[in-house]
Coordinates of N, CA and C in Angstrom, one line a residue:
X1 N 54.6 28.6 156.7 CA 53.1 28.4 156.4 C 52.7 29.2 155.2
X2 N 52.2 28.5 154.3 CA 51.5 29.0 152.8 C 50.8 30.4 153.4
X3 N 50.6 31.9 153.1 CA 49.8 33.0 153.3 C 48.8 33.2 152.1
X4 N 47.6 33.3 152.6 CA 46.6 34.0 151.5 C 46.9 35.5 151.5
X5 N 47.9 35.9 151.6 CA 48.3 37.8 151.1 C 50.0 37.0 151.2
X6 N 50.8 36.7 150.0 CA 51.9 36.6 150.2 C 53.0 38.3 149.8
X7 N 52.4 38.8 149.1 CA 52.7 40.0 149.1 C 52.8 40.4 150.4
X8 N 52.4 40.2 151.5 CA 52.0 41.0 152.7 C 53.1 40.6 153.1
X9 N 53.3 39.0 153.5 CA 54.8 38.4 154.1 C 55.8 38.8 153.4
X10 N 56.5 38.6 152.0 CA 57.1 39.1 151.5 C 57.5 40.5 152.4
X11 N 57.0 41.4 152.2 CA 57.0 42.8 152.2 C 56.8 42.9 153.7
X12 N 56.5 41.9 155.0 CA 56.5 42.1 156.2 C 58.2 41.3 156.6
X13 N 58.7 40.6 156.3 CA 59.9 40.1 156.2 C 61.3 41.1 156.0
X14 N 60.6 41.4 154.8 CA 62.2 42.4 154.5 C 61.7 43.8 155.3
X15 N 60.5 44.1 155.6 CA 60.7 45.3 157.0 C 61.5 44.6 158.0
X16 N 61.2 44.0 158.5 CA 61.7 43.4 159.6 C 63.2 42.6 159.7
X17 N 63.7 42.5 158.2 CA 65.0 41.8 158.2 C 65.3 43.4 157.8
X18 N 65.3 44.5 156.9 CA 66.2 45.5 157.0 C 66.2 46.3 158.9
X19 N 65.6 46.0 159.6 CA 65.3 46.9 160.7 C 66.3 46.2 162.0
X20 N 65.9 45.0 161.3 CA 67.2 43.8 162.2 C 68.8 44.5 161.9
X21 N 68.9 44.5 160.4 CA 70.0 44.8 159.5 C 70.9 46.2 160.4
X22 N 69.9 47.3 160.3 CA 70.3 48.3 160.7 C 70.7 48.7 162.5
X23 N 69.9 47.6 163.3 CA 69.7 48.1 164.2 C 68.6 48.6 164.9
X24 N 67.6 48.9 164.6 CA 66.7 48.7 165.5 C 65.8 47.6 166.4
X25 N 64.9 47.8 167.0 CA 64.5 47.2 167.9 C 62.9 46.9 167.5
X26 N 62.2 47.6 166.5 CA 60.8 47.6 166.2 C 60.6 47.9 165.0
X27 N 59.6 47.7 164.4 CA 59.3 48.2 162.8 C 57.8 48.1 163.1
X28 N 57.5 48.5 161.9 CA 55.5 48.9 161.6 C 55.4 48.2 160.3
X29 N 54.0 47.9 160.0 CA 53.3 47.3 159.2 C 51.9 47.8 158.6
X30 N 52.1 48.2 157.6 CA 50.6 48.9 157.5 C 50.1 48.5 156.2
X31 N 48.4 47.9 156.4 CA 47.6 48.1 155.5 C 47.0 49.5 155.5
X32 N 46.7 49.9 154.4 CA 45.7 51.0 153.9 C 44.4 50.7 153.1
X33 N 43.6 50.5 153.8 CA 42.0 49.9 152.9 C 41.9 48.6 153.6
X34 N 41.3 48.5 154.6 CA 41.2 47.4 155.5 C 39.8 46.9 155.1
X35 N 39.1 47.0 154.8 CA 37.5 46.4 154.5 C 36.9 46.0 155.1
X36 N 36.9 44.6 154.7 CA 35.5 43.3 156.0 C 37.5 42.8 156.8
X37 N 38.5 42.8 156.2 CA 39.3 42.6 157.4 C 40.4 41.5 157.0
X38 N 39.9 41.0 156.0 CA 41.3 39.8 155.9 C 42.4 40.0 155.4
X39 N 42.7 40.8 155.0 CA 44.0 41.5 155.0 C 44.8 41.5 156.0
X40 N 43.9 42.4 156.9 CA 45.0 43.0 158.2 C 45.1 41.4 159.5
X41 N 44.1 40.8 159.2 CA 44.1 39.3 160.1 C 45.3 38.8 159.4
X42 N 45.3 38.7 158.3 CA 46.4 38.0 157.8 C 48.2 38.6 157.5
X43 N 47.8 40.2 157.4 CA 48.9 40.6 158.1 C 49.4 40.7 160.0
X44 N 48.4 40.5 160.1 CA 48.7 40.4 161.9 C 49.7 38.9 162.0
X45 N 48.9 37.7 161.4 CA 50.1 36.7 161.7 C 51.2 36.4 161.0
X46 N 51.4 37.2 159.5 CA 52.2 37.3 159.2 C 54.0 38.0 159.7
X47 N 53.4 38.8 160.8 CA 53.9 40.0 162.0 C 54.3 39.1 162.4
X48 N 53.3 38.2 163.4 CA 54.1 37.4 164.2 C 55.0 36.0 163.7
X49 N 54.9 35.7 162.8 CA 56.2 34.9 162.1 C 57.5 36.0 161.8
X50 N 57.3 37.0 161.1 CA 58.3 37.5 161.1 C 58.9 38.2 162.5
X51 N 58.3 38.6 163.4 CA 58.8 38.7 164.8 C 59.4 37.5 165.4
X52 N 58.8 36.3 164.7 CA 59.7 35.3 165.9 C 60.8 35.1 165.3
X53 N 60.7 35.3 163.6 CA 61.9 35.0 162.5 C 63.2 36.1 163.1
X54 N 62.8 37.2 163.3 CA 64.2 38.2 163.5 C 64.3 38.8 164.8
X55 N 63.8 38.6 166.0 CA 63.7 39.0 166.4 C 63.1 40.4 166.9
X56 N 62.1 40.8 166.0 CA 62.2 42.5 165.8 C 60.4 42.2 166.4
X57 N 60.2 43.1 167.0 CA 58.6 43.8 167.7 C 58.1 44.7 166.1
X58 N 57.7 43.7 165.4 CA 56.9 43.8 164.5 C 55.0 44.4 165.1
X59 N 55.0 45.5 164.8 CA 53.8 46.3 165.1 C 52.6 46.3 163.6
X60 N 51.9 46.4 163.8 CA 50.5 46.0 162.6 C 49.6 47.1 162.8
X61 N 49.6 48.4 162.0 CA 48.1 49.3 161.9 C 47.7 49.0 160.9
X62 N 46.3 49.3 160.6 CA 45.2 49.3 159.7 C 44.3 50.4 159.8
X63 N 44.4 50.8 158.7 CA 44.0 52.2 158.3 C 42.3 51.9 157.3
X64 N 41.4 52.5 158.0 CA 39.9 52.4 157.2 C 39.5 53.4 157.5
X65 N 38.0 53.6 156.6 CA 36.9 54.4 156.7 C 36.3 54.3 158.1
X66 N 35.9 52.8 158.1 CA 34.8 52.3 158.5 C 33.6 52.0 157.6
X67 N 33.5 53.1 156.7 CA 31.9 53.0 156.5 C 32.1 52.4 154.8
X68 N 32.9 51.9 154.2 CA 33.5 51.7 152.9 C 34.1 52.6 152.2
X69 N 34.0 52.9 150.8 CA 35.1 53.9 149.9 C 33.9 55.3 150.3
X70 N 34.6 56.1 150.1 CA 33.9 57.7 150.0 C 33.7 57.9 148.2
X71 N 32.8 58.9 148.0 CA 32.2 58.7 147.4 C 33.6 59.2 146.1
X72 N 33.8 58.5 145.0 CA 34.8 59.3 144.1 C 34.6 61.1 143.6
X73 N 35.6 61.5 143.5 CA 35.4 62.7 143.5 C 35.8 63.2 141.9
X74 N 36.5 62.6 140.8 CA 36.3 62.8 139.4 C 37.3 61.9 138.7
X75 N 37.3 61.8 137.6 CA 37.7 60.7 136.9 C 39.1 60.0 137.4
X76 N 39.9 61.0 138.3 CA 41.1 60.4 139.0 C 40.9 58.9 139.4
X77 N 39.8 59.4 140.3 CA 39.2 58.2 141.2 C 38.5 56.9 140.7
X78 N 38.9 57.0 139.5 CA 38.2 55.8 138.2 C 36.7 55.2 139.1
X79 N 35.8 56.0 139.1 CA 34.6 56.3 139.6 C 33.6 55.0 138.7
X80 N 34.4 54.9 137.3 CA 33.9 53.4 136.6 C 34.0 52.1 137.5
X81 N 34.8 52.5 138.1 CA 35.3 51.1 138.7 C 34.5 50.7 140.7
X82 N 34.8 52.2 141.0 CA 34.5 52.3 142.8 C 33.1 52.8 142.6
X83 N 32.2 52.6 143.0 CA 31.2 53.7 144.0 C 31.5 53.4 145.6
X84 N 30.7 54.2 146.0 CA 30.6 55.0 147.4 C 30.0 54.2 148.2
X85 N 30.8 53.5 149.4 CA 29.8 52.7 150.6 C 30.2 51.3 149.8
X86 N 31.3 50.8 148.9 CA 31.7 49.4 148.4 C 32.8 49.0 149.5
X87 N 32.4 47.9 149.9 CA 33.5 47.2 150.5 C 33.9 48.1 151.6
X88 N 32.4 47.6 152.6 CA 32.4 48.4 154.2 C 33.0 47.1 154.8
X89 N 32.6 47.4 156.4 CA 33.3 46.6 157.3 C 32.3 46.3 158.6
X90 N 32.6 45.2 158.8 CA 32.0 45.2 160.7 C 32.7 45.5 161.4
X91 N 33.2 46.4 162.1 CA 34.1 46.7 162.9 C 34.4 46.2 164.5
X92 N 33.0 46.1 164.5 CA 33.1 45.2 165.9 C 33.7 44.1 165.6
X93 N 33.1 42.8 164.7 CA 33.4 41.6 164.5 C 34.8 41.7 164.1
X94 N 35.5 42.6 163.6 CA 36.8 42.4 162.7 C 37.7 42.9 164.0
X95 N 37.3 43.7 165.1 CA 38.0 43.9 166.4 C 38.0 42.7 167.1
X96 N 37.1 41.8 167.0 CA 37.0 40.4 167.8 C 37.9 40.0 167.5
X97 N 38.5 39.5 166.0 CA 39.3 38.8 165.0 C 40.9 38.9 165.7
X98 N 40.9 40.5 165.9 CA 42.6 40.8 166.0 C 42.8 40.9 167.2
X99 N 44.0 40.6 167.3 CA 45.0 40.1 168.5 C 45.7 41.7 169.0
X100 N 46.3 42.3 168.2 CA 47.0 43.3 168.5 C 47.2 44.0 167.6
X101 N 46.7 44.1 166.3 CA 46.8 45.1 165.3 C 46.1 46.5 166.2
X102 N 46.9 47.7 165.5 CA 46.1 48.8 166.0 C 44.9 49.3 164.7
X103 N 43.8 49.6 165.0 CA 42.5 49.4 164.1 C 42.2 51.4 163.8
X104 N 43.1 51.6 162.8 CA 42.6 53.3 163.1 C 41.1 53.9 161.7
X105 N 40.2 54.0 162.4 CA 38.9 54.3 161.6 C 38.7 55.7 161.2
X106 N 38.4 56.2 160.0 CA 38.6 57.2 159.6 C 39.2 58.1 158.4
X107 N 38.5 58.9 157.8 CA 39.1 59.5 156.8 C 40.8 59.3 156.8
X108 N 41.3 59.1 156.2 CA 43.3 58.8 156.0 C 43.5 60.3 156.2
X109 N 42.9 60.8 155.7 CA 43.6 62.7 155.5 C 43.6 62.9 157.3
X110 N 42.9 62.2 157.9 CA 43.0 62.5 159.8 C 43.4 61.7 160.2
X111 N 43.5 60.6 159.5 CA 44.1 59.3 160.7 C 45.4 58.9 160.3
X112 N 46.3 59.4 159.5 CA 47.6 59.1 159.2 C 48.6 60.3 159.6
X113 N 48.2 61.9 159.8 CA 48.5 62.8 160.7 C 48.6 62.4 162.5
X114 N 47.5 62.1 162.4 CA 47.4 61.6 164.1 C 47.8 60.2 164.8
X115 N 48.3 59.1 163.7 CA 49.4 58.2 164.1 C 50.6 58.8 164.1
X116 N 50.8 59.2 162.9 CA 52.7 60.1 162.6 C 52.7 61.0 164.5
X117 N 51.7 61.6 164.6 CA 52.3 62.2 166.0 C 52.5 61.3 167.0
X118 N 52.2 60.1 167.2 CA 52.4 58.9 168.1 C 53.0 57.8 167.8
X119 N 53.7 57.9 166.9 CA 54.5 56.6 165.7 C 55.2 56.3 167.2
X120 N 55.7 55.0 167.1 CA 56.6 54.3 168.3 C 57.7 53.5 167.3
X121 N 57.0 53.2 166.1 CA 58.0 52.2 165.5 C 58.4 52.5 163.9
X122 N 59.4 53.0 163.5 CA 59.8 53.1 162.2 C 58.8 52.4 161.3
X123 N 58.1 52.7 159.9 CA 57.1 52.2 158.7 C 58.4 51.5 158.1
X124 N 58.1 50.0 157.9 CA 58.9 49.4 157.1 C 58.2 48.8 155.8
X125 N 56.7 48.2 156.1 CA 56.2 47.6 155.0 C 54.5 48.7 155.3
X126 N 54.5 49.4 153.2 CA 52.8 49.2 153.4 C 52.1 49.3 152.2
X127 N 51.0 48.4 152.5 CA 49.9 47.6 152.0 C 49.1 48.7 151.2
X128 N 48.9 49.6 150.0 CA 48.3 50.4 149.6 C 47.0 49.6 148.8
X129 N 46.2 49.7 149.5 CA 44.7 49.1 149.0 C 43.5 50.4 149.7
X130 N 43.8 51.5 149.1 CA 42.4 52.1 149.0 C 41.5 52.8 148.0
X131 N 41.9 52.1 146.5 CA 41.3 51.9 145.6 C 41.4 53.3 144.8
X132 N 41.2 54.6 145.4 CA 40.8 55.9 145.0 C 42.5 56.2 145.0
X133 N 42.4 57.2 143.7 CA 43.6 58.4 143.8 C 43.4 59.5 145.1
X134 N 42.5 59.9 144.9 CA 42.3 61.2 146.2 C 43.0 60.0 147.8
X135 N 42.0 59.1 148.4 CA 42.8 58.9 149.2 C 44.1 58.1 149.2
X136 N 44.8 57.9 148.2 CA 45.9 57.2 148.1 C 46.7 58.2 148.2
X137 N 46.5 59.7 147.7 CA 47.1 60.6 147.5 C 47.4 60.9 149.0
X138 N 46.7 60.9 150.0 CA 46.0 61.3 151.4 C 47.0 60.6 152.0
X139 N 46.7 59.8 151.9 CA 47.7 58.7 152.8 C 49.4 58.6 152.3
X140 N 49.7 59.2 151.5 CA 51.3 59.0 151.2 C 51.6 60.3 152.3
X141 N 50.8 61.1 152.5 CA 51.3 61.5 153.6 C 52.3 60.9 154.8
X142 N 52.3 59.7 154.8 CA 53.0 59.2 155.6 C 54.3 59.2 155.2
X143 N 54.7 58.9 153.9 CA 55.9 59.1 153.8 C 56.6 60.2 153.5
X144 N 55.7 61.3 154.1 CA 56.3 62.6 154.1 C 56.9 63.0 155.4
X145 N 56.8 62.0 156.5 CA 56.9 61.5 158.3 C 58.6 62.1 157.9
X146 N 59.1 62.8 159.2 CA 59.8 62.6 159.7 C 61.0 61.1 159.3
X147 N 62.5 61.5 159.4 CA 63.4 60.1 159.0 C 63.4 59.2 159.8
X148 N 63.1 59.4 161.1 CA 63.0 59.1 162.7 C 61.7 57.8 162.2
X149 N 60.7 58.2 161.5 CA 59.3 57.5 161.3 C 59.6 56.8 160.8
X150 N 60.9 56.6 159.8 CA 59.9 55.9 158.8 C 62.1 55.3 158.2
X151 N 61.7 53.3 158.4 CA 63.0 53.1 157.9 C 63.8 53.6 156.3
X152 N 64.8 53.9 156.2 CA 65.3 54.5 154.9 C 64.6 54.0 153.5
X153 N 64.2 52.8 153.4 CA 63.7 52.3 152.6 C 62.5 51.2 152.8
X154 N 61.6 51.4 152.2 CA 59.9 50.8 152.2 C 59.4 50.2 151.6
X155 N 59.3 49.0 151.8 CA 58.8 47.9 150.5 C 57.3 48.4 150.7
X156 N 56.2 48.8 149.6 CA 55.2 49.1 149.1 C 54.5 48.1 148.3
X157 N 53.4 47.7 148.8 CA 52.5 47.2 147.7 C 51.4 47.8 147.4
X158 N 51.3 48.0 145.9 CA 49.8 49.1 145.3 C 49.2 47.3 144.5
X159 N 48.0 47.9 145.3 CA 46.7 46.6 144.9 C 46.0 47.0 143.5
X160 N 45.7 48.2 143.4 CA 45.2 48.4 141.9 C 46.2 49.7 141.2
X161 N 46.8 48.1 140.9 CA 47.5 49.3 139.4 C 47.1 48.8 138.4
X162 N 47.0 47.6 138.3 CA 47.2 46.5 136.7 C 45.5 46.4 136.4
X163 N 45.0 46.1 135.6 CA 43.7 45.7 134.9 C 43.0 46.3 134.3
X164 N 42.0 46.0 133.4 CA 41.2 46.8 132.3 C 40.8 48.2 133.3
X165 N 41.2 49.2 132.2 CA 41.1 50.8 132.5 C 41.4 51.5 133.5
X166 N 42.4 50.8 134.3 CA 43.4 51.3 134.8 C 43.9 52.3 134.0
X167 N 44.9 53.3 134.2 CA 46.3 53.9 133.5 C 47.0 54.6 134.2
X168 N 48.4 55.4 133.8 CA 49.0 56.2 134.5 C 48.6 57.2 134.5
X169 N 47.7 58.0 135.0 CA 46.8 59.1 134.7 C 45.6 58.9 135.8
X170 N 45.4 58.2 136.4 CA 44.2 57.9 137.4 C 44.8 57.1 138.3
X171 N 44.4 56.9 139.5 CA 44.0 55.9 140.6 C 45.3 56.1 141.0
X172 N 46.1 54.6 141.4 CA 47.4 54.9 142.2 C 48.6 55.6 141.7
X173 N 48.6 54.9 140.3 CA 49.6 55.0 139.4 C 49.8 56.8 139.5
X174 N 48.5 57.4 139.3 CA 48.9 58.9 139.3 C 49.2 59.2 140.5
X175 N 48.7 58.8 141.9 CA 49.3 59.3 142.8 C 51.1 59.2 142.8
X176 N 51.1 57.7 142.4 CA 52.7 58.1 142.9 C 53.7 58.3 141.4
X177 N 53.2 58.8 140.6 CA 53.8 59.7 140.0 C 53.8 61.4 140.3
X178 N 52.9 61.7 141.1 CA 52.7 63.1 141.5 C 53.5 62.8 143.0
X179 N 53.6 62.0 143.4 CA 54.1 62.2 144.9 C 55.9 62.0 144.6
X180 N 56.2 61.5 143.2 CA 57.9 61.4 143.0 C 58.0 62.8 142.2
X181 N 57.1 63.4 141.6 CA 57.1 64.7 141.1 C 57.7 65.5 142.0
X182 N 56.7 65.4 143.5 CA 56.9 66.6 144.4 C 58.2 66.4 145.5
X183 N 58.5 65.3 145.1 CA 60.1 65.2 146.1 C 61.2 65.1 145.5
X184 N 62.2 65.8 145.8 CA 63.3 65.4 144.9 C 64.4 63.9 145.5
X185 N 64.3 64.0 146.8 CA 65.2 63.0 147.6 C 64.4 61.8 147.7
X186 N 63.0 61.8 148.3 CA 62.5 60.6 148.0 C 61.6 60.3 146.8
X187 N 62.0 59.0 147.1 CA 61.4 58.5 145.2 C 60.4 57.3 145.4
X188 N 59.5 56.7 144.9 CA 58.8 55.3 145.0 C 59.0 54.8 143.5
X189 N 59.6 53.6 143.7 CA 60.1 53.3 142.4 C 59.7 51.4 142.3
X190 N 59.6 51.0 141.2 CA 59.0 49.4 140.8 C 60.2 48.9 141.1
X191 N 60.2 47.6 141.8 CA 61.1 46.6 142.6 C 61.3 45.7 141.0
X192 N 62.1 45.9 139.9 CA 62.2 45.2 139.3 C 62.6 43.7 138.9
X193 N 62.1 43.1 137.9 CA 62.3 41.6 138.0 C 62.3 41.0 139.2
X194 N 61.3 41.2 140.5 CA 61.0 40.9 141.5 C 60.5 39.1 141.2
X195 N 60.1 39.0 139.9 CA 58.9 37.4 139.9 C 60.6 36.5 139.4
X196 N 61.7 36.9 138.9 CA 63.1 36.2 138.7 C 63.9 36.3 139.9
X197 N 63.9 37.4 140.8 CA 64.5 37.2 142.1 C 64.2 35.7 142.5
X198 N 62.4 35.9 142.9 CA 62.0 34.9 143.9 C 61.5 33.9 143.7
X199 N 61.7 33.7 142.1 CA 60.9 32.6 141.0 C 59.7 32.2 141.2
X200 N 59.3 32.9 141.0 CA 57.9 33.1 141.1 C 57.3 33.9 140.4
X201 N 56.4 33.0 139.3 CA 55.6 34.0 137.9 C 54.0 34.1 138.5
X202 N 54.0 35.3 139.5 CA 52.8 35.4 139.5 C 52.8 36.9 140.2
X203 N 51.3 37.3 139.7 CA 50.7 38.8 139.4 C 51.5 39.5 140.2
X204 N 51.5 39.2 141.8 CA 51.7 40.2 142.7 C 53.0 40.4 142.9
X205 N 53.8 40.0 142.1 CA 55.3 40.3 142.1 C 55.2 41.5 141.2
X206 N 54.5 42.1 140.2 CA 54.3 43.3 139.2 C 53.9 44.6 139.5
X207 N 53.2 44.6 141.3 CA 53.3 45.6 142.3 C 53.4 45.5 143.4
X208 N 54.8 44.8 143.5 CA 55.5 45.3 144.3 C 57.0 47.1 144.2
X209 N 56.7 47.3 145.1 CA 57.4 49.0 144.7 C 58.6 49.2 145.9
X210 N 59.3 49.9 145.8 CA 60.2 50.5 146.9 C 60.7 52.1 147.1
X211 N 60.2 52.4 147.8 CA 60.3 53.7 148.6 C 61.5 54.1 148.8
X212 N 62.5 55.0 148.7 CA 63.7 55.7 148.9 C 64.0 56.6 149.1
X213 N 64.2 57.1 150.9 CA 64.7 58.2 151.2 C 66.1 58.1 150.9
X214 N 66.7 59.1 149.8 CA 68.0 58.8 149.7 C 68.8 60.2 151.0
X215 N 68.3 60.8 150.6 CA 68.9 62.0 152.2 C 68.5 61.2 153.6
X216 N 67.9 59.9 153.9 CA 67.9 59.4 155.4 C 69.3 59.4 155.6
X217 N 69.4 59.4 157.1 CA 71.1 59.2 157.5 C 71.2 58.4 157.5
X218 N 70.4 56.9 156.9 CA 70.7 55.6 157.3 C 70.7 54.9 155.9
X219 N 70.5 55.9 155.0 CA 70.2 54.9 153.4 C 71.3 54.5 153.1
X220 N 72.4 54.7 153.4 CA 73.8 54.4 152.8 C 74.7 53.4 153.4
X221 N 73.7 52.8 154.6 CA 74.2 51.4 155.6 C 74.5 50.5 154.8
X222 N 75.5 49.4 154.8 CA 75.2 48.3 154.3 C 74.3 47.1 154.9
X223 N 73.7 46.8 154.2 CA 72.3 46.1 154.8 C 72.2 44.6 155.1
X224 N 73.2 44.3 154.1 CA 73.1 42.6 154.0 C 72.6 42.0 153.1
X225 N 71.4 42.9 152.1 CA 70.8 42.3 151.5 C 71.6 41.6 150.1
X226 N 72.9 42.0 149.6 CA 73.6 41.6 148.6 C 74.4 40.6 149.3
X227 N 73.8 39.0 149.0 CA 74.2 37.9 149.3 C 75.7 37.7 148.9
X228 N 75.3 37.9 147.7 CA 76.8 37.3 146.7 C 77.8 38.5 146.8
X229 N 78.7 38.2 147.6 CA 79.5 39.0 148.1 C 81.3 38.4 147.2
X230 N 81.1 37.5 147.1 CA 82.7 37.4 146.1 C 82.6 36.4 144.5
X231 N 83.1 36.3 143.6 CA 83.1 35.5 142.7 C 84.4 35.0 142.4
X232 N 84.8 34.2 142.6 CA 85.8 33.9 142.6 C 86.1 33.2 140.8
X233 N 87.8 33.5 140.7 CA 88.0 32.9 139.3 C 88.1 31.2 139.2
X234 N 87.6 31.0 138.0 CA 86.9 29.4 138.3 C 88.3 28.8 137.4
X235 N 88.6 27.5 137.7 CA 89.4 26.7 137.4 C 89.3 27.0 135.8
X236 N 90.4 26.7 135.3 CA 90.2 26.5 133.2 C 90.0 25.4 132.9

């Protein structure tokens, strides 16, 4: 079925085919910046396709304010772009909507600490849509989780990198260049020629990213994902 977030499937798929790959039994799914909600509706059934596709208990959190963006804090936060209280949410109505997503409301700097202590299922795919550097910054905390949390490697999608007045110097782009600064073993790095993989010439193949714990005990598995496994010499 065609998805209005194909980024989302994409990137909820290969959680759930690496998690298959390795051996586990569950994976996680996370948006960050959940808003009026169609995101996380639409990753919720994207979950459940790929749970029936691999058999894996594909799990769905969604990470918000509640109340919209907080207010930008200085030009990191390209403050030209966000003000404060944009792109709130009904929370009730958007709790009607979901089936089983878990709905965590709240500053990220408190609500990505207090999942990590209750995690049940390895972070395979997430959804980076919270517009600001400061909390983008906030929320990579997660991939600072424990190896236990979080599968060896993390398909990532950042929603605002690309467009007028953007740069590497503000918004996401600088977070995750300060966050590959501060680690030496894990890296977040651009899924290259992602739009010639999957043939497909369009935008959201240009932020897509991949996460790499190279010290996990598990990054060195073979995974399956290199199809072409022999070439054989061809007739003359």
């Amino acid at each position: 079925e065609r998805s209005s977030r194909p980024q989302y499937k994409w990137g909820t798929l290969c959680a759930a085919a690496l998690a298959k790959a390795l051996g586990y039994d569950r994976v996680a799914v996370i948006e960050l910046g959940v808003a009026g909600g169609n995101g996380l509706v639409e990753l919720e059934r994207v979950a459940d396709e790929a749970a029936a596709a691999s058999g894996i208990d594909v799990q769905v959190h969604g990470f918000d304010s509640g109340v919209g963006l907080p207010k930008p804090t200085d030009y990191r936060d390209l403050p030209q772009l966000w003000d404060e209280g944009a792109y709130g949410m009904d929370e009730a109505a958007l709790r009607r909507r979901l089936t089983r997503a878990h709905l965590h409301i709240g500053p990220v700097a408190e609500t990505v600490p207090a999942f990590l202590a209750d995690a049940t299922a390895p972070i395979g795919f997430i959804a980076f849509d919270l517009d600001l550097y400061s909390s983008t910054r906030d929320a990579m905390a997660l991939l600072d989780a424990d190896a236990a949390a979080l599968l060896p490697r993390i398909v990532c999608y950042f929603d605002d990198i690309i467009g007028f007045s953007h740069s590497d110097f503000t918004g996401e782009r600088l977070a995750i260049a300060e966050y590959n600064a501060a680690h030496e073993s894990r890296k977040i790095s651009k899924i290259y020629g992602l739009r010639y993989i999957l043939d497909l010439d369009r935008w959201w193949t240009e932020m897509m990213f991949m996460w790499h714990d190279f010290g996990h005990p598990r990054y060195c598995e073979f995974d399956g994902t290199n199809v072409l496994r022999e070439i054989p010499l061809q007739d003359g």
